[in-house]
PDB file of C-alpha atoms in Angstrom:
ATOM      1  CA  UNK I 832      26.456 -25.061  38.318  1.00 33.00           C
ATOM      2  CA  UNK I 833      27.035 -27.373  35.138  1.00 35.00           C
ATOM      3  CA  UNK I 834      28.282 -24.696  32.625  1.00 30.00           C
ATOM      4  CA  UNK I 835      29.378 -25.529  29.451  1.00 32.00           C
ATOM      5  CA  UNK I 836      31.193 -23.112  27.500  1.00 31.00           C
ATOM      6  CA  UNK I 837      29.492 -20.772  29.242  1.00 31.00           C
ATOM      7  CA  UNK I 838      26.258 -21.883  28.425  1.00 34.00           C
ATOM      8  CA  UNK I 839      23.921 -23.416  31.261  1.00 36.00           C
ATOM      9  CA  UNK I 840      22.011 -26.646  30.974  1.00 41.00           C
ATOM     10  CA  UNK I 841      18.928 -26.980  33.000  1.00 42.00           C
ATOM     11  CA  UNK I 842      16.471 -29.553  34.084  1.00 44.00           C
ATOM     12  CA  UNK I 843      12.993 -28.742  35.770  1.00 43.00           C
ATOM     13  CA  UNK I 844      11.501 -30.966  38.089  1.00 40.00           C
ATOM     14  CA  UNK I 845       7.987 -30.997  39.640  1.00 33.00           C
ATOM     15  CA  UNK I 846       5.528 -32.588  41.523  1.00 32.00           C
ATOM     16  CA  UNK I 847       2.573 -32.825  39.588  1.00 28.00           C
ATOM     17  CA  UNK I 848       2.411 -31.874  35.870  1.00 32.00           C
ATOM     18  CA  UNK I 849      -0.937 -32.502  34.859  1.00 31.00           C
ATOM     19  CA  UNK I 850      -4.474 -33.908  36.339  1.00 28.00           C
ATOM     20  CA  UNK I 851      -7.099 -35.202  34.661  1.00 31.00           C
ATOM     21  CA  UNK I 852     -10.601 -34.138  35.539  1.00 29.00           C
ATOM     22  CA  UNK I 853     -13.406 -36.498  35.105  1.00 34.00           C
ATOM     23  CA  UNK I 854     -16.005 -35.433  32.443  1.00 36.00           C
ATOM     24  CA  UNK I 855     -13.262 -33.808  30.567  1.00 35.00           C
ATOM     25  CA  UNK I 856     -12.029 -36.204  27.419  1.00 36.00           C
ATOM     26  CA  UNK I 857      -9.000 -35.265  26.600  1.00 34.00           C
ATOM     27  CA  UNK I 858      -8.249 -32.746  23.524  1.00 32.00           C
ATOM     28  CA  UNK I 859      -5.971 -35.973  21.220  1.00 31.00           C
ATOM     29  CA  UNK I 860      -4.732 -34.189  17.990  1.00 32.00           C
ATOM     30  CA  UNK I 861      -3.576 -35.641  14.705  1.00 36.00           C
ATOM     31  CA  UNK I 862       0.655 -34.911  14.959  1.00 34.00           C
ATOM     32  CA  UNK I 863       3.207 -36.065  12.743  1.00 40.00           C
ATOM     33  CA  UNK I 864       4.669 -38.781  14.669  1.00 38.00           C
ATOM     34  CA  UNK I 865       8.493 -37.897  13.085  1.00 43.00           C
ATOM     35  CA  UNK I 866       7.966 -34.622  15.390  1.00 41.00           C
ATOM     36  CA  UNK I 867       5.705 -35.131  18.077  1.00 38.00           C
ATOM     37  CA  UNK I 868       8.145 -35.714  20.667  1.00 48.00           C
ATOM     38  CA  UNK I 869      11.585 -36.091  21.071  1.00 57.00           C
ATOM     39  CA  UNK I 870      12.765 -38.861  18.895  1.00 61.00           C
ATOM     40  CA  UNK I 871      14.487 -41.872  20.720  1.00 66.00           C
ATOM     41  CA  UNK I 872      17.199 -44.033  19.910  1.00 72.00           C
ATOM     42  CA  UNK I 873      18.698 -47.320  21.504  1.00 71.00           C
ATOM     43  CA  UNK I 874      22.650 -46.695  21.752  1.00 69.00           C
ATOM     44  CA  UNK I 875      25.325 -49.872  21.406  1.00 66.00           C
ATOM     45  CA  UNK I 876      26.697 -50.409  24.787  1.00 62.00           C
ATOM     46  CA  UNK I 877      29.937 -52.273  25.034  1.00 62.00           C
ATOM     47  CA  UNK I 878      32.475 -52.445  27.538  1.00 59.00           C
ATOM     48  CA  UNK I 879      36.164 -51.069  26.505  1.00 56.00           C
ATOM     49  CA  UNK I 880      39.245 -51.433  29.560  1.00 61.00           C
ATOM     50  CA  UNK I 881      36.817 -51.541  32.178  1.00 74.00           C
ATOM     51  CA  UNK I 882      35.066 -48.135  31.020  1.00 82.00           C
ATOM     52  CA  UNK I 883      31.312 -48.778  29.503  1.00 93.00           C
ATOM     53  CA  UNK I 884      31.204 -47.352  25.943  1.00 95.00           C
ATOM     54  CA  UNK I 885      27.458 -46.024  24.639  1.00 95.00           C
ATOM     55  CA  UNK I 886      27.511 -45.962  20.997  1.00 97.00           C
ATOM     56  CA  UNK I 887      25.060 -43.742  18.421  1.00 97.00           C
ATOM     57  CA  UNK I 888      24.546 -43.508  14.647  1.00 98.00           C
ATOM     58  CA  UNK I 889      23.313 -39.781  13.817  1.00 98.00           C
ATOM     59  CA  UNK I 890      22.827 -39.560  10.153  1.00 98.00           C
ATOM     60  CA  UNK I 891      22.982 -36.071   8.539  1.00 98.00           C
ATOM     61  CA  UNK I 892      20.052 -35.633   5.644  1.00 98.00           C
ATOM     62  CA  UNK I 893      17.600 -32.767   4.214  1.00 97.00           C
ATOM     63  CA  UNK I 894      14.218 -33.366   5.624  1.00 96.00           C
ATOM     64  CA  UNK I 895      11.036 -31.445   4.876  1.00 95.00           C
ATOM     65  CA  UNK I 896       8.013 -30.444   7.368  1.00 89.00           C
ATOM     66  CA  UNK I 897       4.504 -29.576   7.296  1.00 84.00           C
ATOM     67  CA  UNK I 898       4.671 -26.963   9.446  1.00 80.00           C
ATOM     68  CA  UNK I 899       1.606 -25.503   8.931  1.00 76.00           C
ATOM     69  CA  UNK I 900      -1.424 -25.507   6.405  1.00 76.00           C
ATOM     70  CA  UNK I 901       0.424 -22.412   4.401  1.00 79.00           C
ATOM     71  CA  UNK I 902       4.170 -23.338   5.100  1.00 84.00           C
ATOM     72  CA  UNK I 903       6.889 -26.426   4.327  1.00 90.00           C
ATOM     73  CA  UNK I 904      10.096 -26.322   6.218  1.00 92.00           C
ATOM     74  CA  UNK I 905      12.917 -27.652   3.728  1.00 95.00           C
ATOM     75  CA  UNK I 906      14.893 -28.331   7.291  1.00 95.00           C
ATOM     76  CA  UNK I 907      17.824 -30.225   8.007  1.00 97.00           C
ATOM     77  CA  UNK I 908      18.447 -33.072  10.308  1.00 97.00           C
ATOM     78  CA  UNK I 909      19.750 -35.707  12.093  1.00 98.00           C
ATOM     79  CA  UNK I 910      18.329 -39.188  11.731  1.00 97.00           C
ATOM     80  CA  UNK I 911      15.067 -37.619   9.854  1.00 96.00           C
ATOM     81  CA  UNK I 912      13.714 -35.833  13.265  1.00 94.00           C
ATOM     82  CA  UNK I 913      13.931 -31.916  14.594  1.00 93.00           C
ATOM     83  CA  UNK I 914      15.082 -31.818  17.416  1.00 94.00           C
ATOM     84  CA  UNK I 915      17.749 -35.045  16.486  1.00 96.00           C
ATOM     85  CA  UNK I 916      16.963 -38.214  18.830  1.00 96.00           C
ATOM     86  CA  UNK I 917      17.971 -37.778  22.507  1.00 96.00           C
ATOM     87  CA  UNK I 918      21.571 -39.365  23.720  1.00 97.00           C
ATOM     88  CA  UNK I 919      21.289 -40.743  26.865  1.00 96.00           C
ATOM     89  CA  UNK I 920      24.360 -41.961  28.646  1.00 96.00           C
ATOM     90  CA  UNK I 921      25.464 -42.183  32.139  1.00 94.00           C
ATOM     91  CA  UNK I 922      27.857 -41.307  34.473  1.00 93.00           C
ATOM     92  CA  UNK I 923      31.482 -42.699  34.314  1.00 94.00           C
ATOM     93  CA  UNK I 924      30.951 -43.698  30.512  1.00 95.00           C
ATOM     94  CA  UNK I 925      32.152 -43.324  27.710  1.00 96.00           C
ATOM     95  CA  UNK I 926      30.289 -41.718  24.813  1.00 97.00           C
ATOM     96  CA  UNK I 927      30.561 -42.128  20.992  1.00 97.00           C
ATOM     97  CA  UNK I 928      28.947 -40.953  18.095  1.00 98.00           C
ATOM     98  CA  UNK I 929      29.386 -41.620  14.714  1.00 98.00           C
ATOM     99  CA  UNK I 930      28.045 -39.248  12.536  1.00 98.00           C
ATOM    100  CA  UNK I 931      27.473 -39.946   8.903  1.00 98.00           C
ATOM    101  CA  UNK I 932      27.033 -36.971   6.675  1.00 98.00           C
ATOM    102  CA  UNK I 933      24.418 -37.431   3.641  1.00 98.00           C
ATOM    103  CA  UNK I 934      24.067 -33.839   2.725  1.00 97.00           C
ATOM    104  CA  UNK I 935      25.717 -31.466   0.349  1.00 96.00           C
ATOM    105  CA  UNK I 936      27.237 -29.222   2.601  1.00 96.00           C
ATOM    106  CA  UNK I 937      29.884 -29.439   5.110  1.00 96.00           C
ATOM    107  CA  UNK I 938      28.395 -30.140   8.758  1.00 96.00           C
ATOM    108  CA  UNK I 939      29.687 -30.860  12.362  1.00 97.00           C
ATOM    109  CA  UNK I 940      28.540 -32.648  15.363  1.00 98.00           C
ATOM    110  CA  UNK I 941      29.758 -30.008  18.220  1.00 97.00           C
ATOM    111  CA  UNK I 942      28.708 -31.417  21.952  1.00 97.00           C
ATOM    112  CA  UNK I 943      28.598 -28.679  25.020  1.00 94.00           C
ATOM    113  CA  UNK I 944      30.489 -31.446  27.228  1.00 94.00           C
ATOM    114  CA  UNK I 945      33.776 -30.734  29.059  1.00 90.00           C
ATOM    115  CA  UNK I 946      36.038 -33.685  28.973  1.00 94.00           C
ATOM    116  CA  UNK I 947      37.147 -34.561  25.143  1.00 94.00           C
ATOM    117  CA  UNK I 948      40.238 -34.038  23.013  1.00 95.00           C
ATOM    118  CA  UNK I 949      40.101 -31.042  20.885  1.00 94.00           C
ATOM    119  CA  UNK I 950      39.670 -33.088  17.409  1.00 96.00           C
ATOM    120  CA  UNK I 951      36.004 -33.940  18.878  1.00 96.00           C
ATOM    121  CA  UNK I 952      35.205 -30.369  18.926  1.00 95.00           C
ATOM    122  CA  UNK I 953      33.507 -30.583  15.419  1.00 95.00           C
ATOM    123  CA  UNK I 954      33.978 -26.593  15.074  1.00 94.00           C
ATOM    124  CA  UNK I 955      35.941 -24.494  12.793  1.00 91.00           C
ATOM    125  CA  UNK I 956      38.927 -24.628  15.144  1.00 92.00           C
ATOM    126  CA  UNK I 957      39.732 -27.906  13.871  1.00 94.00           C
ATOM    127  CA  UNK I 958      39.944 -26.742  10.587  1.00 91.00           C
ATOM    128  CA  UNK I 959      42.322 -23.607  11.282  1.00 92.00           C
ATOM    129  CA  UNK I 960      44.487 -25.986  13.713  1.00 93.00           C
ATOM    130  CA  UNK I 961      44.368 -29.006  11.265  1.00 94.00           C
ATOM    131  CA  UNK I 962      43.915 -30.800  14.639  1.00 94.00           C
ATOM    132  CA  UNK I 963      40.771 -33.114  13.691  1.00 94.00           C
ATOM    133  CA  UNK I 964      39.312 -31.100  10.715  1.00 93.00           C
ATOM    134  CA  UNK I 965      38.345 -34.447   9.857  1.00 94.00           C
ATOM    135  CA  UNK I 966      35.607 -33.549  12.622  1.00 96.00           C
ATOM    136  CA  UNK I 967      34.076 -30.560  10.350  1.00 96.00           C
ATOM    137  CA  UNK I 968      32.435 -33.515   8.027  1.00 97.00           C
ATOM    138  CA  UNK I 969      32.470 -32.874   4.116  1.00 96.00           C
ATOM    139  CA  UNK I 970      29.548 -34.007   2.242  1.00 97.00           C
ATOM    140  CA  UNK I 971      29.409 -38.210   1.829  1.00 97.00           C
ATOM    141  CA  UNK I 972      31.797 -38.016   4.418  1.00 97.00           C
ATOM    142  CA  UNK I 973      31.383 -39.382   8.384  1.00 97.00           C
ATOM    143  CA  UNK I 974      33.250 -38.848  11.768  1.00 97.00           C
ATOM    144  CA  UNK I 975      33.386 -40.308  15.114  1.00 98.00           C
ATOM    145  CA  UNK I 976      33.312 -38.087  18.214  1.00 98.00           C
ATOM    146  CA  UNK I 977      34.515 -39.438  21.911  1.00 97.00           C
ATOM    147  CA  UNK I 978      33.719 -37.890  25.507  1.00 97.00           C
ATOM    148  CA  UNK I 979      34.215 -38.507  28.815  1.00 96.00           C
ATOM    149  CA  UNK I 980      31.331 -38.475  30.866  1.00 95.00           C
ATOM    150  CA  UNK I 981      32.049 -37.111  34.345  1.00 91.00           C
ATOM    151  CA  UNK I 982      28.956 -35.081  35.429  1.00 88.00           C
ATOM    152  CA  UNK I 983      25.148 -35.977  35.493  1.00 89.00           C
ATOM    153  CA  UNK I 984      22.623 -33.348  33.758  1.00 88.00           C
ATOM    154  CA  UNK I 985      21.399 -31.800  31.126  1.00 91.00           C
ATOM    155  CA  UNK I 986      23.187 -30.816  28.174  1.00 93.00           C
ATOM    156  CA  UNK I 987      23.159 -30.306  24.100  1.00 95.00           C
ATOM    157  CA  UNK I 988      24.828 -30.527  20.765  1.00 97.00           C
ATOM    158  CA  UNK I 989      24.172 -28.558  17.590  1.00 96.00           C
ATOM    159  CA  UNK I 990      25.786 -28.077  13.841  1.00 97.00           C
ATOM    160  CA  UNK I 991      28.946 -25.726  14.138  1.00 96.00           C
ATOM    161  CA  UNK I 992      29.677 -25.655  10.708  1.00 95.00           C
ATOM    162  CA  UNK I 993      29.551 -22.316   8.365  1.00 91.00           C
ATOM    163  CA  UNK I 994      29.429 -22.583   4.619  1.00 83.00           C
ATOM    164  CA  UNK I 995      27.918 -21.018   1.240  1.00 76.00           C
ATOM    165  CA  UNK I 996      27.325 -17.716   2.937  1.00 86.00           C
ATOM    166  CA  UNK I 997      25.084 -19.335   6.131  1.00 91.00           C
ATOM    167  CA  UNK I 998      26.409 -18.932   9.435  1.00 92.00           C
ATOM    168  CA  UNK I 999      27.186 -21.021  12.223  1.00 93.00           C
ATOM    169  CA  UNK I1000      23.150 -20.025  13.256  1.00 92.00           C
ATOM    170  CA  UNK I1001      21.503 -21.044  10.140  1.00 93.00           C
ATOM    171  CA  UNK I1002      23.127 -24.518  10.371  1.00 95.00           C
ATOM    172  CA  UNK I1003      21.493 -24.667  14.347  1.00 94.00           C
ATOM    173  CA  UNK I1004      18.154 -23.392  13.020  1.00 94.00           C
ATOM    174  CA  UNK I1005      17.906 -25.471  10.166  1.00 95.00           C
ATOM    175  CA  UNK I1006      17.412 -28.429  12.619  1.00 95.00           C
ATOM    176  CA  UNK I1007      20.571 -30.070  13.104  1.00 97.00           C
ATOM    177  CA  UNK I1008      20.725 -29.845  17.285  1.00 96.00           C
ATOM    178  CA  UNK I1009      19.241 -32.319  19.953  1.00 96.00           C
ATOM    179  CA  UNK I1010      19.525 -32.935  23.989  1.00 95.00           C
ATOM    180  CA  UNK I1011      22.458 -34.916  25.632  1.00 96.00           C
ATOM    181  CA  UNK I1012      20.952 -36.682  29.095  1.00 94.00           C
ATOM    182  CA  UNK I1013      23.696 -37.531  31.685  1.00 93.00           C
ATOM    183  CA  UNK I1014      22.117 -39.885  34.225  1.00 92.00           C
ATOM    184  CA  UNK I1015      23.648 -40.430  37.376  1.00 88.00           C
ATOM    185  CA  UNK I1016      25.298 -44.031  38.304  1.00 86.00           C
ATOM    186  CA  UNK I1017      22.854 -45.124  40.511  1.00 83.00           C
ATOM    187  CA  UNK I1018      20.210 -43.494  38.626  1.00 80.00           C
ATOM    188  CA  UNK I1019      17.368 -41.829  40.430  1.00 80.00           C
ATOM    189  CA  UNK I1020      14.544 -43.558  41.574  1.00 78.00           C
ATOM    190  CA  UNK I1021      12.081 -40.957  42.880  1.00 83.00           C
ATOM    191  CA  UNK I1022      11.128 -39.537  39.204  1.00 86.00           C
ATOM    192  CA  UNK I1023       7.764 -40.755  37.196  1.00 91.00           C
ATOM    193  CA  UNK I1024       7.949 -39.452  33.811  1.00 90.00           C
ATOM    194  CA  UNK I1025      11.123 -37.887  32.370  1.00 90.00           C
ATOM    195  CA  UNK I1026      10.469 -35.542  29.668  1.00 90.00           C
ATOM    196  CA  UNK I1027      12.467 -33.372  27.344  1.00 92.00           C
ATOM    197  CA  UNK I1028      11.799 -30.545  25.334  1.00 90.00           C
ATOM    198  CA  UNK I1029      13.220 -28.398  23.014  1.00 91.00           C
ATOM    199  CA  UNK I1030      12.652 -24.999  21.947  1.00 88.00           C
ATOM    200  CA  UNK I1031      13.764 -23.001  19.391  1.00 89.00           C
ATOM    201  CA  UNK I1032      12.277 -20.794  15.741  1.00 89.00           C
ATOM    202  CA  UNK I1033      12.636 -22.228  12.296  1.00 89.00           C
ATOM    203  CA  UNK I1034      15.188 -22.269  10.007  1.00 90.00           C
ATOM    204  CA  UNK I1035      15.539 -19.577   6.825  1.00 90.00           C
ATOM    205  CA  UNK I1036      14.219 -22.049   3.759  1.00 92.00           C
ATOM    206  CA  UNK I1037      10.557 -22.203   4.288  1.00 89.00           C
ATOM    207  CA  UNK I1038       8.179 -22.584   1.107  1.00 90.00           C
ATOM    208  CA  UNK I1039       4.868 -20.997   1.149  1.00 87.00           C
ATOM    209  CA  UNK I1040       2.117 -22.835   0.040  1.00 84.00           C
ATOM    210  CA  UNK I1041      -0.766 -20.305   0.461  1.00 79.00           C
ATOM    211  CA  UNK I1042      -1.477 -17.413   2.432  1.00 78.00           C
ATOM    212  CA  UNK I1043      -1.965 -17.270   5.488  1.00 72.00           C
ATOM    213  CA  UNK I1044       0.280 -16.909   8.886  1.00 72.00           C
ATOM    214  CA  UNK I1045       3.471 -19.412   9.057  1.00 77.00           C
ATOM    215  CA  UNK I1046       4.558 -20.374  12.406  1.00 76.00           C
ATOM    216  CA  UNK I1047       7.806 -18.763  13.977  1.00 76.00           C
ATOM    217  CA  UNK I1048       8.130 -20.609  17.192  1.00 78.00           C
ATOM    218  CA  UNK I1049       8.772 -24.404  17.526  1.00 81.00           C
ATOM    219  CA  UNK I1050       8.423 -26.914  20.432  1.00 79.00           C
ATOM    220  CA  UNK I1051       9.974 -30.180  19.337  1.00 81.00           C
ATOM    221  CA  UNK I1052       9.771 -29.529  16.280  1.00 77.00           C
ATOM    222  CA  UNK I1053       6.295 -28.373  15.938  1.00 74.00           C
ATOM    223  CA  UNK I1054       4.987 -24.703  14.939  1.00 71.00           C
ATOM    224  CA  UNK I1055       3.394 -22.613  17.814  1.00 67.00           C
ATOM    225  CA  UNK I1056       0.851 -21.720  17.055  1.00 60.00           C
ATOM    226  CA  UNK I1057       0.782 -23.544  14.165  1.00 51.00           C
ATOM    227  CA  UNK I1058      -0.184 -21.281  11.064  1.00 49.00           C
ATOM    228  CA  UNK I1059      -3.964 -20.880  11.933  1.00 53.00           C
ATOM    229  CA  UNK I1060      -5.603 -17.853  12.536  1.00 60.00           C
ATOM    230  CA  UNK I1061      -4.452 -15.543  15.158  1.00 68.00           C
ATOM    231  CA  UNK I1062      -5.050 -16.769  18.871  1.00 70.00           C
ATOM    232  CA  UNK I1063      -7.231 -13.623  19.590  1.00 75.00           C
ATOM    233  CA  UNK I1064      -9.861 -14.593  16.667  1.00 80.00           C
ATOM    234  CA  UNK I1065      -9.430 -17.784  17.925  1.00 80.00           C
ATOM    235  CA  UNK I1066     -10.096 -16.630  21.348  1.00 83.00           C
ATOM    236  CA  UNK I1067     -12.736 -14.194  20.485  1.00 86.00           C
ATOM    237  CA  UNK I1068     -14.649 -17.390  18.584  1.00 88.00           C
ATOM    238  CA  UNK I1069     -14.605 -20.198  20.958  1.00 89.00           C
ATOM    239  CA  UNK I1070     -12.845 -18.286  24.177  1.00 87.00           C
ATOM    240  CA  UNK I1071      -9.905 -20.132  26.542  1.00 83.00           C
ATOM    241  CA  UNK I1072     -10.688 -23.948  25.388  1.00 85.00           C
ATOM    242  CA  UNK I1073     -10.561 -22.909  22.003  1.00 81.00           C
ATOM    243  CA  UNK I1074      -7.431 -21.504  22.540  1.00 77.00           C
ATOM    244  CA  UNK I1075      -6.301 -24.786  24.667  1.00 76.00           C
ATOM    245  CA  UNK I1076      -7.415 -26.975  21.169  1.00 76.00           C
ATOM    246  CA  UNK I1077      -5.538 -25.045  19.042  1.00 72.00           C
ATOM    247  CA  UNK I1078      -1.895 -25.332  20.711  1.00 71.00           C
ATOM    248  CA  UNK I1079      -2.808 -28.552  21.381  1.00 66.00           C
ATOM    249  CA  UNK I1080      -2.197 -29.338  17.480  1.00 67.00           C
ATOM    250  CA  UNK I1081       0.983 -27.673  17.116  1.00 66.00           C
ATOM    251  CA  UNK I1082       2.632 -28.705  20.473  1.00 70.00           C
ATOM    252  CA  UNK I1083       3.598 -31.936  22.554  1.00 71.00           C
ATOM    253  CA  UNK I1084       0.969 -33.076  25.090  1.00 77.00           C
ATOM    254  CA  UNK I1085       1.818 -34.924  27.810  1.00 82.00           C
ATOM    255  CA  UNK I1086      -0.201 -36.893  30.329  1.00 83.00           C
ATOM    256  CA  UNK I1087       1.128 -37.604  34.474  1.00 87.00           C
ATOM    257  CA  UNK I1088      -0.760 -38.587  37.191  1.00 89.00           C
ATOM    258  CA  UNK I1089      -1.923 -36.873  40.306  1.00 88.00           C
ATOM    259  CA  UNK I1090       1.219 -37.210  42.609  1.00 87.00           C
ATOM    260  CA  UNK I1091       3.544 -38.317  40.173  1.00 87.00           C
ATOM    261  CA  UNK I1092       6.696 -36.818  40.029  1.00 86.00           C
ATOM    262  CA  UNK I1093       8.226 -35.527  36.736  1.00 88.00           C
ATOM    263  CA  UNK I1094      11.519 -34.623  35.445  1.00 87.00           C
ATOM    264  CA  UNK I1095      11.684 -32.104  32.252  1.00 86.00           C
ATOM    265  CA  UNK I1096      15.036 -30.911  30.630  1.00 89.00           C
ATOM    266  CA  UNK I1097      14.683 -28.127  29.214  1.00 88.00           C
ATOM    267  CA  UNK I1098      16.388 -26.747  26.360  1.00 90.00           C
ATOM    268  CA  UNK I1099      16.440 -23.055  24.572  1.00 90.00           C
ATOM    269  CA  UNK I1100      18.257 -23.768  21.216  1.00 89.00           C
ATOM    270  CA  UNK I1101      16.893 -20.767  19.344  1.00 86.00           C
ATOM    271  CA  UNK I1102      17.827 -16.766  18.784  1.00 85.00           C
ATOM    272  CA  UNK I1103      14.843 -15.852  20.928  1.00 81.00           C
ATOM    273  CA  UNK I1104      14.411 -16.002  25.007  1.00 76.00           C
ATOM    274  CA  UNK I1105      12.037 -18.229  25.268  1.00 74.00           C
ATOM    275  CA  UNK I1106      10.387 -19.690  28.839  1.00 74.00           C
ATOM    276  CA  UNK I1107       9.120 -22.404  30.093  1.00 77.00           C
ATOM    277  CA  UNK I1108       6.030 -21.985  32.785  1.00 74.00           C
ATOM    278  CA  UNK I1109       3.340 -24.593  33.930  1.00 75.00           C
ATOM    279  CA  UNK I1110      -0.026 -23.719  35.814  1.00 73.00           C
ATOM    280  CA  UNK I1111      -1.407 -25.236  39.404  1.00 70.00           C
ATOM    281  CA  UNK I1112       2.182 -26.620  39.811  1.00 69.00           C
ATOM    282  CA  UNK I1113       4.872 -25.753  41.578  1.00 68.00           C
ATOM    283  CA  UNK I1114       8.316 -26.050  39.986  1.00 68.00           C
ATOM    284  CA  UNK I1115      12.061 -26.879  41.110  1.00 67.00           C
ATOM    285  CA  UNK I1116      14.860 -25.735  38.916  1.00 65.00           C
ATOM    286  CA  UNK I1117      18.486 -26.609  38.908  1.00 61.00           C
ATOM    287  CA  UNK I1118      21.212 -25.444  37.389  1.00 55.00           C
ATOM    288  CA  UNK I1119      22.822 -28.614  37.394  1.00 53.00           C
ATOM    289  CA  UNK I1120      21.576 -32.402  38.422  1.00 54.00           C
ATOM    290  CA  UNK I1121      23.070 -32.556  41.855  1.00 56.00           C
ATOM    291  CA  UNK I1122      23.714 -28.321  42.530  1.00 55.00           C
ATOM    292  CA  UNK I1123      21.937 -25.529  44.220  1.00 58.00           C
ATOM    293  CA  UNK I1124      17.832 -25.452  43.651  1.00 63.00           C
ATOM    294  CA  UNK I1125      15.303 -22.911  43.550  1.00 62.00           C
ATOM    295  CA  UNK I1126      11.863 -22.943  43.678  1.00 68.00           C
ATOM    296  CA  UNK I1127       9.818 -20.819  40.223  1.00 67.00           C
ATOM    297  CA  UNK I1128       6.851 -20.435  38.846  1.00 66.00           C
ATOM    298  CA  UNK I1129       8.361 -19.687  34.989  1.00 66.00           C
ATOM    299  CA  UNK I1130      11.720 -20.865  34.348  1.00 68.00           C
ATOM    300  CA  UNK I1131      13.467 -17.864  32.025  1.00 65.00           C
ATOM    301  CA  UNK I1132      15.874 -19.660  29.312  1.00 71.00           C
ATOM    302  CA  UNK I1133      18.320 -17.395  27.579  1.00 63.00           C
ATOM    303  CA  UNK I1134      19.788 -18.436  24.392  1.00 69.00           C
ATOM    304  CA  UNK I1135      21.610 -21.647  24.359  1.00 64.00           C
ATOM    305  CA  UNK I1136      20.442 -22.926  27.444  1.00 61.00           C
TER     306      UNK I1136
END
């Protein structure tokens, strides 16, 4: 079981995710490409004493959302994207990030790996210890964090700073958290599409701009179900597909083909338990990329997992 501080990372994988029936266009919405899916970013690899080093640049900045027709999200995030782009690195590496912090609060980069020194941690410790506070990153400020990789899966990092009466939550919620990848060394070659999601609520400074319901749930960054009128008018209007077109606004879509095989890591980052369930497919969870597995039909995620 790959547990990091206690907190489980989990990726999904399945056999078919989604089929395509002729006759049926599918539903493509209009989605703000800065949150449609999970941002990527090309790391700097280099080579240091024989260990292959995978370097990022997260940048730290106030961002704001559309979140709905009624609501903008004043969030915060890295590199201008909720959740922040994905780091992928593999086994037997080494990765860095520098982080680079353009807003006016205090802010951390704070990874659930196991195998760093303790002035990476990028939590308050460091500040109480004076071991790394360097790592709790004052505004105009940067730091750069180092771990070993030892351990393919699934994995996260978040804000862990507190400041001007907002907790170590409010930070997360704001935005600033994204998904750490581990793939293994060789890297599999039996999966399709690899896919990663993030779920969570949004943060405390939302502006309304008219009435109307504002989304509480996000999906990569998106409002579910997206400020609109309530899924049971929507239902009682245009019944299930209406319902279908109206998440599909709000939420990522994503296309596979009959037989393909894909791989989903999925992430709970919020306060809420959230879950993760597909239909006419059968699922197989793991707690870790090479433990135990179990077969589901909805995959429960706690917080912070």
């Amino acid at each position: 079981m790959d547990i990091k501080y206690g907190l489980i990372a989990i990726p999904v994988v399945i056999a078919i995710f989604a089929i395509a029936i002729p006759g049926n266009e599918p539903f493509l919405p209009e989605i703000d490409s800065k949150v449609q899916e999970v941002s990527k970013i090309q790391p700097q690899i280099a080579d240091a004493e024989e260990q292959k080093v995978r370097d990022y640049t997260l940048v730290i900045e106030a961002t704001d959302f559309e979140v709905s027709p009624t609501a903008v999200w004043h969030a915060w995030t890295f590199n201008g994207t909720i959740p922040a782009p994905t780091l992928r690195v593999q086994e037997g590496e080494l990765l860095r990030v520098r982080v680079i912090n353009n807003h006016n609060l205090t802010h951390s980069f704070h990874a659930h790996m196991a195998d760093y020194d303790p002035k990476h941690d990028g939590s308050p410790i460091n500040t109480i210890t004076g071991v790394g506070a360097g790592s709790m990153i004052p505004p105009g400020g940067e730091w750069t964090y180092e771990y070993n990789v030892n351990t393919s899966g699934t994995t996260f990092f978040h804000d862990h700073a507190a400041s001007e009466g907002l907790g170590i939550k409010d930070h997360i919620l704001q935005g600033l958290y994204g998904s750490i990848i581990i793939e293994r060394d060789p890297p599999k070659t039996f999966i399709d599409r690899d896919i990663v999601i993030v779920m969570s609520e949004i943060g405390y400074d939302v502006e309304r701009k008219s009435k109307g319901p504002v989304p509480f749930y996000i999906m990569n960054g998106k409002g579910v179900p997206g400020g609109e009128k309530a899924l049971e008018e929507i239902f009682k209007e245009k019944g299930l597909d209406g319902v279908v077109e109206q998440f599909n606004k709000t939420i990522p879509v994503h296309y596979a083909k009959v037989g393909e095989t894909v791989q989903f890591h999925v992430i709970n980052l919020g306060e809420q338990i959230h879950s993760f369930h597909l239909h006419g497919n059968k699922m197989i969870s793991s707690t870790n990329d090479r433990g135990s597995v179990i077969t589901s039909q909805t995959l429960p995620l706690v917080q912070g997992t």
